[in-house]
Structure formats: structure tokens, C-alpha cells
Coordinates of C-alpha atoms in Angstrom, one line a residue:
X1 CA 128.8 119.0 86.2
X2 CA 129.1 122.8 85.9
X3 CA 125.9 124.8 85.9
X4 CA 125.0 126.1 82.5
X5 CA 124.6 130.0 82.6
X6 CA 125.4 131.0 79.0
X7 CA 123.1 133.7 77.5
X8 CA 120.8 132.5 74.8
X9 CA 121.5 133.9 71.3
X10 CA 118.0 133.3 70.0
X11 CA 114.7 134.6 71.4
X12 CA 112.8 131.8 73.0
X13 CA 109.8 131.6 75.4
X14 CA 110.4 129.6 78.5
X15 CA 108.3 127.0 80.3
X16 CA 109.2 125.2 83.5
X17 CA 108.9 121.6 84.5
X18 CA 109.3 120.6 88.1
X19 CA 108.6 117.3 89.8
X20 CA 108.6 115.6 93.2
X21 CA 108.3 111.9 93.7
X22 CA 105.0 111.6 95.6
X23 CA 101.8 113.5 96.5
X24 CA 103.0 113.6 100.2
X25 CA 106.2 115.5 99.2
X26 CA 103.9 117.9 97.3
X27 CA 101.6 118.6 100.2
X28 CA 104.1 118.5 103.1
X29 CA 107.3 119.7 101.5
X30 CA 108.3 122.7 99.5
X31 CA 110.2 120.9 96.7
X32 CA 108.0 122.2 93.8
X33 CA 108.1 125.8 95.0
X34 CA 111.9 125.7 95.4
X35 CA 112.4 124.1 92.0
X36 CA 110.2 126.7 90.3
X37 CA 111.9 129.6 92.1
X38 CA 115.4 128.4 90.9
X39 CA 114.1 127.9 87.3
X40 CA 112.6 131.3 87.2
X41 CA 115.9 132.9 88.3
X42 CA 117.6 130.8 85.6
X43 CA 115.2 132.0 82.9
X44 CA 115.6 135.7 83.9
X45 CA 119.4 135.4 84.0
X46 CA 119.5 133.8 80.5
X47 CA 117.2 136.4 78.9
X48 CA 114.3 134.2 77.9
X49 CA 111.0 135.9 77.0
X50 CA 108.8 136.4 80.1
X51 CA 105.5 138.1 80.8
X52 CA 105.0 141.9 81.1
X53 CA 106.0 142.0 84.8
X54 CA 109.4 140.6 83.8
X55 CA 109.4 137.7 86.3
X56 CA 106.9 135.0 85.3
X57 CA 107.6 132.5 82.6
X58 CA 104.9 131.5 80.1
X59 CA 103.8 128.3 81.9
X60 CA 104.8 126.0 84.7
X61 CA 104.0 122.2 84.7
X62 CA 104.3 120.5 88.1
X63 CA 104.3 116.8 88.7
X64 CA 104.0 114.6 91.8
X65 CA 104.7 111.2 90.2
X66 CA 107.7 108.9 90.4
X67 CA 110.4 109.5 87.8
X68 CA 110.7 105.8 87.0
X69 CA 108.8 104.2 84.1
X70 CA 107.0 105.7 81.2
X71 CA 106.9 109.5 81.2
X72 CA 103.4 109.3 79.7
X73 CA 102.2 108.2 83.1
X74 CA 103.1 111.6 84.5
X75 CA 100.2 114.1 84.2
X76 CA 102.5 117.1 84.3
X77 CA 104.7 115.8 81.5
X78 CA 101.7 114.9 79.3
X79 CA 100.3 118.4 79.8
X80 CA 103.7 119.9 78.8
X81 CA 103.9 117.9 75.6
X82 CA 100.3 118.7 74.8
X83 CA 101.0 122.4 75.3
X84 CA 103.9 122.2 72.9
X85 CA 101.8 120.4 70.3
X86 CA 99.1 123.0 70.6
X87 CA 101.5 125.8 69.6
X88 CA 103.7 124.4 66.8
X89 CA 106.4 126.6 65.3
X90 CA 107.0 128.6 68.5
X91 CA 110.5 128.2 69.9
X92 CA 110.4 127.0 73.5
X93 CA 113.0 126.2 76.0
X94 CA 112.0 123.7 78.7
X95 CA 113.8 124.4 82.0
X96 CA 114.1 121.9 84.8
X97 CA 116.1 121.8 88.0
X98 CA 118.0 118.6 87.9
X99 CA 118.6 115.7 85.5
X100 CA 116.9 113.3 88.0
X101 CA 113.7 115.5 87.8
X102 CA 113.6 114.9 84.0
X103 CA 113.6 111.1 84.1
X104 CA 115.1 108.3 86.3
X105 CA 115.0 105.6 83.6
X106 CA 117.7 105.5 80.9
X107 CA 115.4 104.2 78.2
X108 CA 112.6 106.7 78.8
X109 CA 115.2 109.5 79.2
X110 CA 116.3 109.0 75.6
X111 CA 112.8 108.7 74.3
X112 CA 111.7 111.9 76.1
X113 CA 114.7 113.8 74.7
X114 CA 113.5 112.7 71.2
X115 CA 109.9 113.8 72.0
X116 CA 111.2 117.4 72.7
X117 CA 113.4 117.4 69.6
X118 CA 110.5 116.5 67.3
X119 CA 108.6 119.4 68.7
X120 CA 111.4 121.9 68.2
X121 CA 111.9 122.5 71.9
X122 CA 115.2 122.7 73.6
X123 CA 115.7 121.5 77.2
X124 CA 118.1 123.1 79.7
X125 CA 119.0 121.8 83.1
X126 CA 120.3 124.0 86.0
X127 CA 122.7 121.3 87.3
X128 CA 123.9 119.7 84.1
X129 CA 125.2 121.1 80.7
X130 CA 123.3 119.4 77.9
X131 CA 125.5 118.9 74.8
X132 CA 124.5 117.2 71.6
X133 CA 128.0 116.3 70.7
X134 CA 128.9 112.5 70.9
X135 CA 130.9 113.0 74.1
X136 CA 128.0 115.1 75.6
X137 CA 125.4 112.4 74.7
X138 CA 127.7 109.7 76.3
X139 CA 128.0 111.6 79.5
X140 CA 124.3 112.4 79.6
X141 CA 123.5 108.7 79.2
X142 CA 125.9 107.8 82.0
X143 CA 124.2 110.3 84.3
X144 CA 120.7 109.0 83.3
X145 CA 121.8 105.5 84.0
X146 CA 123.2 106.6 87.4
X147 CA 119.8 108.1 88.2
X148 CA 118.1 104.8 87.3
X149 CA 120.6 102.9 89.4
X150 CA 119.9 105.1 92.5
X151 CA 116.1 104.7 92.0
X152 CA 116.3 100.9 91.8
X153 CA 118.6 100.8 94.8
X154 CA 116.3 103.0 96.8
X155 CA 113.3 100.8 95.8
X156 CA 115.2 97.6 96.8
X157 CA 116.1 99.1 100.2
X158 CA 112.6 100.3 100.9
X159 CA 111.2 96.8 100.0
X160 CA 113.7 95.1 102.3
X161 CA 112.8 97.3 105.2
X162 CA 109.1 96.9 104.7
X163 CA 109.5 93.1 104.3
X164 CA 111.5 92.9 107.5
X165 CA 108.8 94.8 109.4
X166 CA 106.1 92.5 108.0
X167 CA 108.1 89.5 109.0
X168 CA 108.1 90.9 112.6
X169 CA 104.2 91.1 112.5
X170 CA 103.6 94.7 111.5
X171 CA 101.5 95.9 108.6
X172 CA 103.2 98.5 106.4
X173 CA 100.6 99.3 103.8
X174 CA 97.5 101.6 104.0
X175 CA 95.2 100.4 106.8
X176 CA 92.2 98.3 105.8
X177 CA 88.7 99.4 106.7
X178 CA 88.1 99.2 110.5
X179 CA 91.7 100.1 111.3
X180 CA 93.9 103.3 111.5
X181 CA 97.5 103.9 112.2
X182 CA 98.5 105.3 115.6
X183 CA 101.9 105.8 117.3
X184 CA 102.7 103.3 120.0
X185 CA 105.5 103.8 122.5
X186 CA 106.9 100.3 122.0
X187 CA 105.9 99.3 118.5
X188 CA 105.9 102.6 116.7
X189 CA 103.4 102.9 113.9
X190 CA 100.8 100.3 114.7
X191 CA 97.3 99.4 113.5
X192 CA 94.5 100.4 115.9
X193 CA 90.7 99.9 115.9
X194 CA 88.9 102.6 114.0
X195 CA 85.5 102.9 115.6
X196 CA 82.6 102.6 114.8
X197 CA 83.6 100.8 111.6
X198 CA 85.7 98.2 113.5
X199 CA 82.7 97.1 115.6
X200 CA 80.5 96.9 112.5
X201 CA 83.1 94.7 110.7
X202 CA 83.6 92.6 113.8
X203 CA 79.9 91.9 114.1
X204 CA 79.7 91.0 110.4
X205 CA 82.6 88.6 110.5
X206 CA 81.5 86.9 113.7
X207 CA 78.0 86.6 112.3
X208 CA 79.3 85.0 109.2
X209 CA 81.5 82.6 111.1
X210 CA 78.7 81.5 113.5
X211 CA 76.1 81.1 110.8
X212 CA 74.0 84.1 111.7
X213 CA 74.7 85.3 108.1
X214 CA 74.4 82.3 105.8
X215 CA 76.1 83.9 102.8
X216 CA 78.2 86.9 101.8
X217 CA 75.1 88.4 100.3
X218 CA 73.6 88.6 103.8
X219 CA 76.8 90.1 105.1
X220 CA 76.6 92.7 102.4
X221 CA 73.1 93.7 103.3
X222 CA 74.0 93.9 107.0
X223 CA 76.9 96.3 106.2
X224 CA 74.6 98.3 103.9
X225 CA 72.1 98.7 106.8
X226 CA 74.8 100.4 108.9
X227 CA 74.8 104.2 108.3
X228 CA 78.4 104.5 109.6
X229 CA 79.9 102.0 107.2
X230 CA 81.3 103.7 104.1
X231 CA 79.3 103.0 100.9
X232 CA 80.5 102.8 97.3
X233 CA 77.3 104.0 95.5
X234 CA 74.9 106.8 96.0
X235 CA 72.0 104.4 96.6
X236 CA 73.8 103.1 99.7
X237 CA 75.1 99.8 98.3
X238 CA 78.7 98.5 98.6
X239 CA 80.5 96.3 96.1
X240 CA 80.4 92.5 96.5
X241 CA 84.2 92.5 96.2
X242 CA 84.4 94.6 99.3
X243 CA 82.7 91.8 101.3
X244 CA 85.1 89.2 99.8
X245 CA 88.1 91.3 100.8
X246 CA 86.7 91.5 104.4
X247 CA 86.1 87.8 104.9
X248 CA 89.5 86.8 103.3
X249 CA 91.8 89.3 105.0
X250 CA 93.8 87.7 107.8
X251 CA 94.5 91.3 109.2
X252 CA 91.1 91.1 110.9
X253 CA 92.2 87.9 112.7
X254 CA 95.3 89.6 114.1
X255 CA 97.6 88.1 111.5
X256 CA 99.8 89.3 108.6
X257 CA 100.6 87.6 105.4
X258 CA 102.4 88.7 102.2
X259 CA 102.7 85.9 99.7
X260 CA 104.2 88.2 97.0
X261 CA 107.2 88.8 99.3
X262 CA 107.3 85.2 100.5
X263 CA 106.1 86.2 104.0
X264 CA 104.0 83.3 105.3
X265 CA 101.0 83.7 107.6
X266 CA 102.0 84.8 111.1
X267 CA 100.7 86.4 114.3
X268 CA 100.6 90.2 114.0
X269 CA 101.5 92.8 116.6
X270 CA 98.0 94.5 116.2
X271 CA 94.8 93.5 117.9
X272 CA 92.5 91.4 115.7
X273 CA 88.8 92.1 115.4
X274 CA 87.9 88.4 115.4
X275 CA 89.8 85.2 116.6
X276 CA 91.8 83.2 114.1
X277 CA 89.5 80.3 114.9
X278 CA 86.6 82.3 113.6
X279 CA 88.7 83.2 110.5
X280 CA 89.3 79.6 109.8
X281 CA 85.5 78.9 110.2
X282 CA 84.9 81.5 107.6
X283 CA 87.5 80.0 105.3
X284 CA 85.9 76.6 105.7
X285 CA 82.4 78.0 105.0
X286 CA 83.6 79.6 101.8
X287 CA 85.0 76.3 100.6
X288 CA 81.6 74.6 101.1
X289 CA 78.8 74.5 98.6
X290 CA 77.3 78.0 98.2
X291 CA 74.1 78.7 100.2
X292 CA 71.2 80.4 98.5
X293 CA 71.2 83.9 99.9
X294 CA 68.2 85.4 101.7
X295 CA 65.7 86.9 99.4
X296 CA 66.0 90.6 98.8
X297 CA 62.2 91.1 98.8
X298 CA 61.9 89.9 102.5
X299 CA 60.7 93.1 104.2
X300 CA 59.1 94.2 107.4
X301 CA 55.6 93.6 106.0
X302 CA 56.3 89.8 105.9
X303 CA 59.0 88.8 108.4
X304 CA 58.1 85.1 108.2
X305 CA 58.4 84.9 104.4
X306 CA 60.7 82.1 103.4
X307 CA 60.8 80.7 107.0
X308 CA 57.3 79.2 107.1
X309 CA 57.0 76.1 104.9
X310 CA 53.9 74.8 103.1
X311 CA 52.9 71.5 104.8
X312 CA 51.8 70.0 101.5
X313 CA 55.0 70.4 99.5
X314 CA 57.6 71.4 102.2
X315 CA 58.6 74.5 100.2
X316 CA 58.9 78.0 101.6
X317 CA 55.8 80.1 101.4
X318 CA 55.9 83.5 99.7
X319 CA 53.8 86.5 100.5
X320 CA 52.2 89.5 98.7
X321 CA 49.7 92.3 99.0
X322 CA 46.4 91.7 97.1
X323 CA 44.3 94.6 95.9
X324 CA 40.7 94.7 96.9
X325 CA 37.9 97.0 96.0
X326 CA 38.8 99.7 98.5
X327 CA 42.1 98.6 100.1
X328 CA 45.1 96.2 99.9
X329 CA 45.3 93.0 101.9
X330 CA 48.4 91.0 103.0
X331 CA 48.6 87.3 102.4
X332 CA 51.0 84.4 102.7
X333 CA 50.7 81.7 100.0
X334 CA 52.4 78.7 98.4
X335 CA 53.8 79.4 95.0
X336 CA 55.0 75.9 94.1
X337 CA 53.4 74.5 91.0
X338 CA 51.8 71.1 91.4
X339 CA 51.2 71.6 95.1
X340 CA 47.7 71.1 96.5
X341 CA 47.9 74.5 98.1
X342 CA 49.3 76.3 95.0
X343 CA 48.3 80.0 95.0
X344 CA 45.8 79.5 97.8
X345 CA 46.1 82.5 100.1
X346 CA 46.3 82.5 103.9
X347 CA 45.7 85.9 105.7
X348 CA 48.8 87.3 107.2
X349 CA 47.2 87.7 110.6
X350 CA 46.4 84.0 110.7
X351 CA 50.1 83.0 110.0
X352 CA 51.7 85.6 112.3
X353 CA 49.2 85.3 115.2
X354 CA 49.8 81.5 115.2
X355 CA 53.6 82.1 115.2
X356 CA 53.2 84.5 118.1
X357 CA 51.4 81.8 120.1
X358 CA 54.3 79.4 119.5
X359 CA 57.0 81.8 120.4
X360 CA 55.2 82.9 123.5
X361 CA 54.7 79.2 124.5
X362 CA 58.4 78.4 124.4
X363 CA 59.2 81.5 126.5
X364 CA 60.0 80.1 130.0
X365 CA 58.1 81.2 133.2
X366 CA 59.9 83.4 135.7
X367 CA 60.4 80.6 138.2
X368 CA 61.8 78.3 135.5
X369 CA 64.1 81.0 134.3
X370 CA 65.5 81.4 137.8
X371 CA 66.2 77.7 137.9
X372 CA 67.9 77.8 134.5
X373 CA 70.0 80.8 135.7
X374 CA 71.3 78.8 138.7
X375 CA 72.0 75.8 136.5
X376 CA 74.0 78.0 134.1
X377 CA 76.1 79.4 136.9
X378 CA 76.8 76.0 138.4
X379 CA 77.8 74.7 134.9
X380 CA 80.1 77.7 134.5
X381 CA 81.9 77.1 137.7
X382 CA 82.4 73.4 136.8
X383 CA 83.7 74.4 133.4
X384 CA 86.3 76.7 135.0
X385 CA 87.7 73.8 136.9
X386 CA 87.9 71.7 133.8
X387 CA 89.4 74.5 131.8
X388 CA 92.7 74.4 133.7
X389 CA 93.1 70.8 132.8
X390 CA 92.2 71.4 129.2
X391 CA 94.6 74.3 129.0
X392 CA 97.5 72.0 130.0
X393 CA 96.5 69.4 127.4
X394 CA 96.5 72.1 124.8
X395 CA 100.0 73.2 125.8
X396 CA 101.2 69.7 125.5
X397 CA 99.6 69.5 122.0
X398 CA 101.3 72.7 121.0
X399 CA 104.7 71.4 122.1
X400 CA 104.2 68.3 120.0
X401 CA 103.1 70.5 117.1
X402 CA 106.3 72.5 117.3
X403 CA 108.3 69.3 117.2
X404 CA 106.5 68.3 114.0
X405 CA 107.2 71.7 112.4
X406 CA 110.9 71.3 113.3
X407 CA 111.0 67.8 111.7
X408 CA 109.3 69.1 108.6
X409 CA 111.8 71.9 108.2
X410 CA 114.7 69.4 108.4
X411 CA 113.0 67.3 105.8
X412 CA 112.6 70.3 103.5
X413 CA 116.3 71.1 103.8
X414 CA 117.3 67.5 103.0
X415 CA 114.8 66.9 100.2
X416 CA 115.9 67.3 96.6
X417 CA 112.7 66.3 94.8
X418 CA 110.6 69.5 94.0
X419 CA 107.3 67.6 94.4
X420 CA 108.4 66.3 97.8
X421 CA 109.4 69.8 98.9
X422 CA 106.0 71.2 97.7
X423 CA 104.2 68.5 99.7
X424 CA 106.3 69.3 102.8
X425 CA 105.6 73.0 102.4
X426 CA 101.9 72.4 102.1
X427 CA 101.9 70.3 105.3
X428 CA 104.0 73.0 107.0
X429 CA 101.5 75.7 106.1
X430 CA 98.7 73.6 107.5
X431 CA 100.5 73.1 110.8
X432 CA 101.3 76.8 111.1
X433 CA 97.6 77.6 110.7
X434 CA 96.7 75.0 113.3
X435 CA 99.3 76.4 115.6
X436 CA 97.8 79.8 115.5
X437 CA 94.3 78.4 116.3
X438 CA 95.8 76.3 119.1
X439 CA 97.6 79.3 120.6
X440 CA 94.3 81.3 120.7
X441 CA 92.6 78.3 122.3
X442 CA 95.2 78.2 125.1
X443 CA 94.7 81.9 125.7
X444 CA 90.9 81.5 125.9
X445 CA 90.9 78.1 127.7
X446 CA 90.5 79.7 131.1
X447 CA 88.0 82.6 131.0
X448 CA 89.1 85.7 133.0
X449 CA 87.0 86.9 135.9
X450 CA 84.0 88.9 134.9
X451 CA 83.3 87.0 131.7
X452 CA 80.4 85.1 133.3
X453 CA 78.1 88.1 133.1
X454 CA 79.4 89.0 129.6
X455 CA 78.7 85.6 128.1
X456 CA 75.7 84.4 130.1
X457 CA 73.7 87.5 130.6
X458 CA 73.1 88.0 126.8
X459 CA 72.1 84.4 126.4
X460 CA 69.8 84.5 129.4
X461 CA 68.3 87.7 128.2
X462 CA 67.3 86.1 124.9
X463 CA 66.0 82.9 126.6
X464 CA 63.9 85.0 129.0
X465 CA 62.1 87.0 126.4
X466 CA 62.4 85.8 122.8
X467 CA 58.9 87.1 122.0
X468 CA 59.6 90.6 123.3
X469 CA 62.8 90.8 121.3
X470 CA 61.0 89.6 118.2
X471 CA 58.0 91.9 118.5
X472 CA 60.1 95.0 119.2
X473 CA 63.1 94.3 117.0
X474 CA 64.1 95.2 113.5
X475 CA 63.6 92.9 110.6
X476 CA 67.2 91.7 110.9
X477 CA 66.7 91.0 114.6
X478 CA 63.5 89.1 113.9
X479 CA 65.3 86.9 111.4
X480 CA 68.0 86.3 114.0
X481 CA 65.4 85.2 116.6
X482 CA 63.9 82.7 114.1
X483 CA 67.3 81.0 113.7
X484 CA 68.2 81.0 117.4
X485 CA 64.8 79.8 118.6
X486 CA 64.0 77.1 116.0
X487 CA 66.2 74.4 114.6
X488 CA 64.1 74.0 111.5
X489 CA 61.6 76.1 109.6
X490 CA 58.0 76.0 110.7
X491 CA 55.5 74.0 108.7
X492 CA 52.0 75.3 108.2
X493 CA 48.9 73.5 107.0
X494 CA 45.9 75.5 105.6
X495 CA 43.6 73.0 107.3
X496 CA 45.1 72.4 110.7
X497 CA 47.6 75.3 111.2
X498 CA 51.1 74.9 112.5
X499 CA 52.8 71.6 112.9
X500 CA 54.9 70.8 116.0
X501 CA 57.8 73.3 116.1
X502 CA 61.3 72.0 116.5
X503 CA 63.1 74.3 118.9
X504 CA 66.8 74.7 119.5
X505 CA 68.6 72.9 122.4
X506 CA 68.3 75.5 125.2
X507 CA 64.5 75.8 124.7
X508 CA 64.2 72.0 124.6
X509 CA 65.9 71.7 127.9
X510 CA 63.7 74.3 129.5
X511 CA 60.6 72.7 128.0
X512 CA 61.7 69.3 129.5
X513 CA 61.9 70.8 133.0
X514 CA 58.6 72.5 132.5
X515 CA 56.8 69.3 131.5
X516 CA 58.2 67.0 134.2
X517 CA 55.6 65.6 136.6
X518 CA 56.7 65.8 140.2
X519 CA 55.2 64.3 143.4
X520 CA 56.1 63.6 147.0
X521 CA 58.3 60.6 147.8
X522 CA 56.0 57.9 149.5
X523 CA 56.7 57.0 153.2
X524 CA 58.2 53.6 152.3
X525 CA 60.8 55.3 150.0
X526 CA 61.7 54.7 146.4
X527 CA 62.5 51.0 146.6
X528 CA 59.7 48.6 145.4
X529 CA 57.7 47.2 148.3
X530 CA 58.1 43.5 149.3
X531 CA 55.5 41.3 150.9

């Protein structure tokens, strides 16, 4: 359409409305500035009232929101309408650059025109002549509908491109915590680890999968204890929903999924923070009965609180500070009503010194530790030989699983019953998840060279000095030592002290070697003597 440049016959004050479709265009582009410049030239050329310097209009209302949908969702448009409401009776002309900047939705275009008419304001467009005649309204509606069509077509095209990229294993939305986008020579825009947050999330998810953290509440406290992890509240806490988002997001397992766009779970092109097998363990744990989270009041003053059980009622002992005449004294006690030891205090030193003796007792001697190290290395070498055979078996299983998936796809295509199709699809989804786990197992079946030190050294370091780690570690590390060293909570009797501790398997093996009685083979050998 021809540009409208007719001189105005009445004296009106001008305001300008300019809009770009996103905040990125506002920051990186110059669309708002160029629109405003053209509108100012138009106002001056048409003789609208301006400020004393002769070049500035009365007000400018910029927007960086999409033109689709309700115009009341655009802050700049809301501000413009409020400005007109605040000055009733004044004749205004609203100038904008293009009809598409006004609205890109036919319904809301008509409604917005009506809003300006009720306020006595006239709208003028640089690239379109607005006419209130029947023919002019018809042409204006057609152009508004064309703008809506272009917007919907652009939206469809963008979604199609994004969906195609997700189907190829790429994430196309803002990166989740622990990741950032980086340019890759082969893949283009790709998710990369964002340290140190990535390592913190990795430790949290692996700890939850292995049982180090028994509940999401414990994962939450772990994340809150890390200064580098972003917090939601000034007191250093994070939202519980944030933890749920972390443990349920397949992005962290190196996969992508988009159910809203019918993109099923698949291997992603980015590096996962945890294995898919760990992700499946987390999913299985969340489906189990909830575990009572660790108490919030467990602190460094009483690290054994909740772990030491009362021998009379088999319930966890609590702890407190008791106020004396001149000082405060720490105690452990049983708080279970009806128990023989109910509210009968045990000095903290007695509980914790006894525990120190137990932990120091299970710590192996230096000679025994050398034997254990040699055994671990021999076992590792044997496992490497077996791993090659296991890897081939897993590959055969994967081939069989691919055949099952192909058969299911054929059955889905041939089935006409919706319930049957739904059953096949559920089975197909389960097989696809199992296939991802199997693929990871094949990759990890044969450990690469150098992993011996990575895996064994940390375990041997813990076995060699559990008491030193406990004594010098933080509260979180102390609680971890308790779970790794003892298979069950310790039981304490006020009369006889600690009962026999049940240690975990590695310490049982070392204790068995330590307690074995050895002697020289007799001269006649090991066979029984005959007379």
C-alpha cells in the first residue's frame, strides 16, 4: 500500500509505538531505534505538535514482546493505553512503523483498533493507509489476517526445525543447570559441562542413585551445602522442586526426550553427567516407598544422633545439651516412651569414645592392607579377562533386543485395536530404555587402561583409614563413613555398652583374614596318619 503522508488538518499531539519480537532483537539489533527514527520523521513531516526543540514527540512506547496473542500481554502497549486514559480529552495520534508492528492476530487487531477509538485516539501507519470506509476496513482486515498467517507459518517452521534437531539428539531449549552451550566444529551448538556446577550435580545424582543420599531431602541439603550451587532464597536454601527437576531430567544421563512433540527418549549428542543406568536406578528409587529423610537437627555436636540405637527398644537415640549450674553438658538419650531407658541420659563422651574404639578396631593393619591391595589387583586382572567375554554376551543380547523392537514395530503397524497399540507402545518404550542401559554396559564392560587406580585407590584409601576420615571429615563425610563401614546401625546398652557391630562386606573379609589361625604344616603332611 502507498505510504500516508497527508498533512493533518487538526492539531494533535503525537506518541510513537514501536515493537520488536524478542528481547534479543532489542539488545542485539537496532529495530526499535530505526522504527522510532522513521516515526519521528513522519510526525515532523505531518505537522503534529512536538516539544520545544521541534524534533521530539510527546512520548515513545517501546515493546519487545511477540505480536501474537492478547495485546494486554505487551507491557509497552499497556503503558500506552494507560497513558491515554490518564489524559482524557486530549487529541492524540499514535504512530507506528508497520501494520505488523501493531498486531499479528486478526482478532486482537480489531479489538485494539476499538480500544483506541474509545479513547479518541487516531492511529497512523507509515506503510499502510488506514481508512474507515467499508472498503478500507476490508483491506485492513485482509492485511491483518496476512500478518497472522505469516506468524503462524513462521512458528510452524521454527517448531519443525527444532523438533528435527531434537530427534537427532540435540537439545534446543535453554540449558539446564550444570550445562552451557558451546560451538562445536561438528555438531554446532552443543551442550557442554558448566563447572563447577556440573560436578556438584553429578555427585548429587550419583549419590542418590547409589544410596549415599537416601531421599531427595538429603540431596537438597547436599546442594545447599555447596557455595557454588545457585540458591533460590537469601537464607541459602533451594526449592524442593529444583531437586525433583534434577533427578527426573534425562538430559543429565546424556539423553533427550520431548513428549509434547512426540519425541521419545533417545541418546543425545552431548555428554551426560551420569550413566543412564544410574538414571534408571534413580527412577526406580523414586517409585519405591518414600524413605524418612535424615533429621535436620543432626549437627556436628552429635554426629551419631539417629545412627546409634537404644538396645532396649531398638529405636534411634536422640541427643541434647543439658544446662547445669555453671555450664552446658552434652548427652545422648532414648526418647521412646515406654522404653526402660526412656529419658535416661548417657554422656556424649561415653557414646562417642566407644564408637571410636569400634571404628579403630575394624581398621586393618598395614601388613593386612598390603595383602588386601594385592588381592584387589589380582581380582581386577581376572575381571578384565572375564569382561571381554561378558561384552560379547551383551552384544548378542543387544542384537536380540533390536529384533524384538523391529517385531513390535511391525505389530503396531498391523494392529487396529487402540488398546493393543497402547500395549505394544508401552512395551516398545520399555525395550528402548533397556537398550540404552545395555549400550552403556557394553561400552563400560571392558574398563580402559588406567582405571585400576581410579577405582581401587579411592576404595583402598577408605579401607586403610576409616577412623582418620571420620575424625577429620565434615558432618556429611562422617555420616557417609557410617553407612560405608556398618551394614546396620549400632546398638548401645546403658549397662554393657555397644553390642557387636555388623560391618560391611569389605571389612568382614579383612577381619576374617585377621582372625585366621595359622601354623606350620606337620612333617607328615596334611593327610591323616595311618597306623
